[in-house]
Short mmCIF file of C-alpha atoms in Angstrom, two decimals:
data_model
loop_
_atom_site.label_atom_id
_atom_site.label_comp_id
_atom_site.label_asym_id
_atom_site.label_seq_id
_atom_site.Cartn_x
_atom_site.Cartn_y
_atom_site.Cartn_z
CA UNK A 315 175.35 37.80 84.12
CA UNK A 316 176.82 41.30 84.03
CA UNK A 317 178.54 42.59 87.10
CA UNK A 318 177.72 45.75 88.99
CA UNK A 319 180.19 48.41 87.94
CA UNK A 320 182.79 48.97 90.62
CA UNK A 321 183.45 52.45 91.94
CA UNK A 322 186.62 53.39 93.79
CA UNK A 323 184.57 56.04 95.58
CA UNK A 324 182.62 53.40 97.46
CA UNK A 325 183.74 51.91 100.79
CA UNK A 326 182.55 48.53 99.54
CA UNK A 327 185.19 48.58 96.79
CA UNK A 328 188.08 49.14 99.21
CA UNK A 329 186.75 46.83 101.94
CA UNK A 330 186.51 44.13 99.29
CA UNK A 331 189.97 44.39 97.70
CA UNK A 332 192.24 45.47 100.59
CA UNK A 333 192.10 42.13 102.47
CA UNK A 334 192.95 40.28 99.26
CA UNK A 335 195.78 42.67 98.44
CA UNK A 336 197.18 41.94 101.92
CA UNK A 337 196.83 38.20 101.22
CA UNK A 338 198.53 38.76 97.85
CA UNK A 339 201.47 40.54 99.55
CA UNK A 340 201.84 37.72 102.09
CA UNK A 341 201.90 35.27 99.21
CA UNK A 342 204.72 37.19 97.51
CA UNK A 343 206.71 37.32 100.75
CA UNK A 344 206.52 33.60 101.52
CA UNK A 345 206.02 31.86 98.16
CA UNK A 346 209.73 31.25 97.59
CA UNK A 347 210.21 29.71 101.04
CA UNK A 348 209.04 26.29 99.88
CA UNK A 349 210.56 23.54 97.77
CA UNK A 350 208.84 22.60 94.52
CA UNK A 351 206.88 19.76 96.14
CA UNK A 352 205.53 21.85 99.02
CA UNK A 353 205.01 25.01 96.94
CA UNK A 354 202.09 23.44 95.08
CA UNK A 355 200.17 23.15 98.37
CA UNK A 356 200.99 26.77 99.23
CA UNK A 357 199.58 27.95 95.90
CA UNK A 358 196.55 25.72 96.37
CA UNK A 359 195.78 27.42 99.69
CA UNK A 360 196.36 30.87 98.16
CA UNK A 361 193.83 30.33 95.38
CA UNK A 362 191.35 28.45 97.58
CA UNK A 363 191.15 31.29 100.11
CA UNK A 364 190.52 33.89 97.39
CA UNK A 365 187.92 31.74 95.64
CA UNK A 366 186.07 31.16 98.93
CA UNK A 367 186.32 34.85 99.87
CA UNK A 368 184.62 36.02 96.70
CA UNK A 369 182.12 33.17 96.87
CA UNK A 370 181.17 34.37 100.34
CA UNK A 371 180.75 37.89 98.91
CA UNK A 372 178.53 36.41 96.17
CA UNK A 373 180.79 37.68 93.39
CA UNK A 374 180.57 34.32 91.66
CA UNK A 375 178.41 31.23 91.82
CA UNK A 376 178.66 27.82 90.16
CA UNK A 377 174.97 28.06 89.27
CA UNK A 378 175.48 31.40 87.53
CA UNK A 379 178.49 30.04 85.70
CA UNK A 380 176.48 27.03 84.59
CA UNK A 381 173.68 29.26 83.30
CA UNK A 382 176.20 31.39 81.43
CA UNK A 383 177.54 28.31 79.65
CA UNK A 384 174.07 27.70 78.21
CA UNK A 385 173.71 31.12 76.57
CA UNK A 386 175.02 30.10 73.17
CA UNK A 387 177.12 32.22 70.86
CA UNK A 388 176.54 35.46 72.80
CA UNK A 389 178.65 33.86 75.52
CA UNK A 390 180.89 31.48 73.62
CA UNK A 391 182.08 33.92 70.95
CA UNK A 392 183.71 36.24 73.53
CA UNK A 393 185.17 33.14 75.19
CA UNK A 394 186.61 32.01 71.86
CA UNK A 395 188.04 35.45 71.11
CA UNK A 396 189.65 35.52 74.56
CA UNK A 397 191.20 32.09 74.03
CA UNK A 398 192.60 33.26 70.68
CA UNK A 399 193.96 36.34 72.46
CA UNK A 400 195.64 34.12 75.03
CA UNK A 401 197.23 32.00 72.30
CA UNK A 402 198.63 35.21 70.79
CA UNK A 403 199.81 36.39 74.22
CA UNK A 404 201.57 33.09 74.92
CA UNK A 405 203.16 33.28 71.48
CA UNK A 406 204.39 36.80 72.14
CA UNK A 407 205.73 35.75 75.54
CA UNK A 408 207.56 32.82 74.00
CA UNK A 409 209.04 35.14 71.37
CA UNK A 410 210.35 37.41 74.13
CA UNK A 411 211.95 34.40 75.81
CA UNK A 412 213.79 33.60 72.59
CA UNK A 413 215.27 37.09 72.63
CA UNK A 414 216.76 36.44 76.07
CA UNK A 415 217.95 32.82 76.05
CA UNK A 416 218.94 31.55 79.45
CA UNK A 417 217.29 34.42 81.32
CA UNK A 418 215.49 33.51 84.53
CA UNK A 419 211.76 34.17 84.17
CA UNK A 420 211.09 33.52 87.86
CA UNK A 421 208.03 31.39 87.12
CA UNK A 422 206.89 28.84 89.70
CA UNK A 423 208.09 25.27 89.26
CA UNK A 424 205.98 22.58 90.90
CA UNK A 425 207.06 19.04 91.66
CA UNK A 426 204.74 16.02 91.56
CA UNK A 427 205.87 12.98 93.53
CA UNK A 428 202.65 11.65 95.03
CA UNK A 429 198.90 11.52 94.48
CA UNK A 430 198.57 14.38 96.94
CA UNK A 431 200.86 16.68 94.98
CA UNK A 432 199.16 15.61 91.74
CA UNK A 433 195.71 16.56 93.04
CA UNK A 434 197.09 19.80 94.47
CA UNK A 435 198.75 20.56 91.13
CA UNK A 436 195.51 19.97 89.23
CA UNK A 437 193.55 22.31 91.48
CA UNK A 438 196.32 24.92 91.77
CA UNK A 439 197.00 25.15 88.03
CA UNK A 440 193.69 24.28 86.34
CA UNK A 441 190.62 24.51 88.57
CA UNK A 442 191.11 27.33 91.09
CA UNK A 443 193.13 30.03 89.25
CA UNK A 444 190.32 30.84 86.75
CA UNK A 445 187.99 31.47 89.68
CA UNK A 446 190.33 33.22 92.10
CA UNK A 447 192.32 35.29 89.61
CA UNK A 448 189.35 36.46 87.57
CA UNK A 449 187.21 37.25 90.63
CA UNK A 450 190.01 39.34 92.14
CA UNK A 451 192.29 40.75 89.45
CA UNK A 452 189.53 41.39 86.95
CA UNK A 453 186.15 41.79 88.67
CA UNK A 454 187.12 43.20 92.05
CA UNK A 455 189.97 45.51 91.02
CA UNK A 456 188.60 46.94 87.76
CA UNK A 457 186.73 50.21 88.40
CA UNK A 458 184.47 51.94 85.89
CA UNK A 459 184.01 55.44 87.37
CA UNK A 460 185.67 57.24 84.44
CA UNK A 461 187.80 56.25 81.48
CA UNK A 462 190.92 57.41 83.34
CA UNK A 463 190.05 55.36 86.40
CA UNK A 464 189.24 52.40 84.20
CA UNK A 465 192.67 52.61 82.56
CA UNK A 466 194.50 53.02 85.88
CA UNK A 467 192.60 50.22 87.63
CA UNK A 468 193.17 47.96 84.62
CA UNK A 469 196.92 48.61 84.75
CA UNK A 470 196.91 47.90 88.50
CA UNK A 471 194.97 44.70 87.80
CA UNK A 472 197.51 43.60 85.20
CA UNK A 473 200.48 44.39 87.44
CA UNK A 474 198.97 42.56 90.43
CA UNK A 475 198.26 39.52 88.26
CA UNK A 476 201.77 39.61 86.80
CA UNK A 477 203.44 39.97 90.21
CA UNK A 478 201.62 36.86 91.42
CA UNK A 479 203.26 34.89 88.59
CA UNK A 480 206.76 36.35 88.75
CA UNK A 481 208.74 39.28 90.11
CA UNK A 482 211.57 38.76 87.62
CA UNK A 483 211.43 41.24 84.70
CA UNK A 484 211.07 38.58 81.99
CA UNK A 485 208.38 36.60 83.79
CA UNK A 486 206.58 39.76 84.88
CA UNK A 487 206.41 41.00 81.29
CA UNK A 488 205.15 37.64 80.06
CA UNK A 489 202.42 37.56 82.69
CA UNK A 490 201.39 41.12 81.79
CA UNK A 491 200.85 39.93 78.22
CA UNK A 492 198.76 36.99 79.47
CA UNK A 493 196.55 39.32 81.50
CA UNK A 494 195.63 41.61 78.62
CA UNK A 495 193.11 39.31 76.82
CA UNK A 496 191.30 38.65 80.10
CA UNK A 497 191.12 42.35 80.96
CA UNK A 498 189.81 43.22 77.52
CA UNK A 499 187.19 40.46 77.74
CA UNK A 500 185.97 41.67 81.11
CA UNK A 501 185.82 45.33 80.10
CA UNK A 502 183.96 44.50 76.89
CA UNK A 503 181.48 42.01 78.34
CA UNK A 504 181.34 42.89 82.06
CA UNK A 505 180.77 39.14 82.41
CA UNK A 506 183.31 37.48 84.67
CA UNK A 507 182.21 34.03 83.53
CA UNK A 508 183.53 34.72 80.03
CA UNK A 509 186.96 35.30 81.58
CA UNK A 510 186.68 32.32 83.92
CA UNK A 511 185.70 29.96 81.12
CA UNK A 512 188.43 31.11 78.74
CA UNK A 513 190.95 30.97 81.59
CA UNK A 514 189.91 27.43 82.50
CA UNK A 515 190.16 26.24 78.89
CA UNK A 516 193.66 27.72 78.53
CA UNK A 517 194.84 26.26 81.83
CA UNK A 518 193.41 22.86 80.98
CA UNK A 519 195.10 22.90 77.57
CA UNK A 520 198.41 23.97 79.07
CA UNK A 521 198.50 21.83 82.23
CA UNK A 522 196.05 19.01 81.54
CA UNK A 523 198.60 16.83 79.78
CA UNK A 524 200.99 17.22 82.71
CA UNK A 525 198.28 15.95 85.04
CA UNK A 526 197.51 12.98 82.78
CA UNK A 527 201.17 12.03 82.27
CA UNK A 528 201.91 12.39 85.97
CA UNK A 529 198.91 10.23 86.89
CA UNK A 530 200.11 7.53 84.50
CA UNK A 531 203.63 7.74 85.92
CA UNK A 532 202.42 7.49 89.52
CA UNK A 533 200.19 4.52 88.70
CA UNK A 534 203.25 2.61 87.45
CA UNK A 535 205.30 3.22 90.59
#
């Protein structure tokens, strides 16, 4: 399903994104006020609210996502290309880290010490970010009025996404690199479910083993 092209000239565009930008700013203000065990719940609430907000606005639907998954190579090839782009972006980010050993990247660190924190971690790092982040940073923010506006709104989208992950220069730069494949995929396909699917696959690959190992560890306690 292709999205309706956003226009910054419409009131609907601004009424849609301004409340979430305010929520984003509140998140940045308070996110470092929690310890690593409580922070995972804070992030869970952050993503859940955004996902529900855009669900209410009908910007995404599980049924539409399910139908998209059935479309064959016209859907899965862009997903695959986006995943490859993310692998390259992670590689580039890791290379930058090697250039600055010991530098603080400012990335969130979550602690898992109970089944509650484990479930929260799974939803806050695997399930909800592909929905919330793609619905907001990609679909809602990206505007297609002109090429100039598209470029500017894409840069804003990347910076907002990066600031959510880290405000430290190293972490911010890494997150900017991670955003690029998703932005390219959305601009090329205008299909948010391509981005959501690729995002979910990457998150699952990156955090799924942590969830499994933590579940095994908790079961032995």
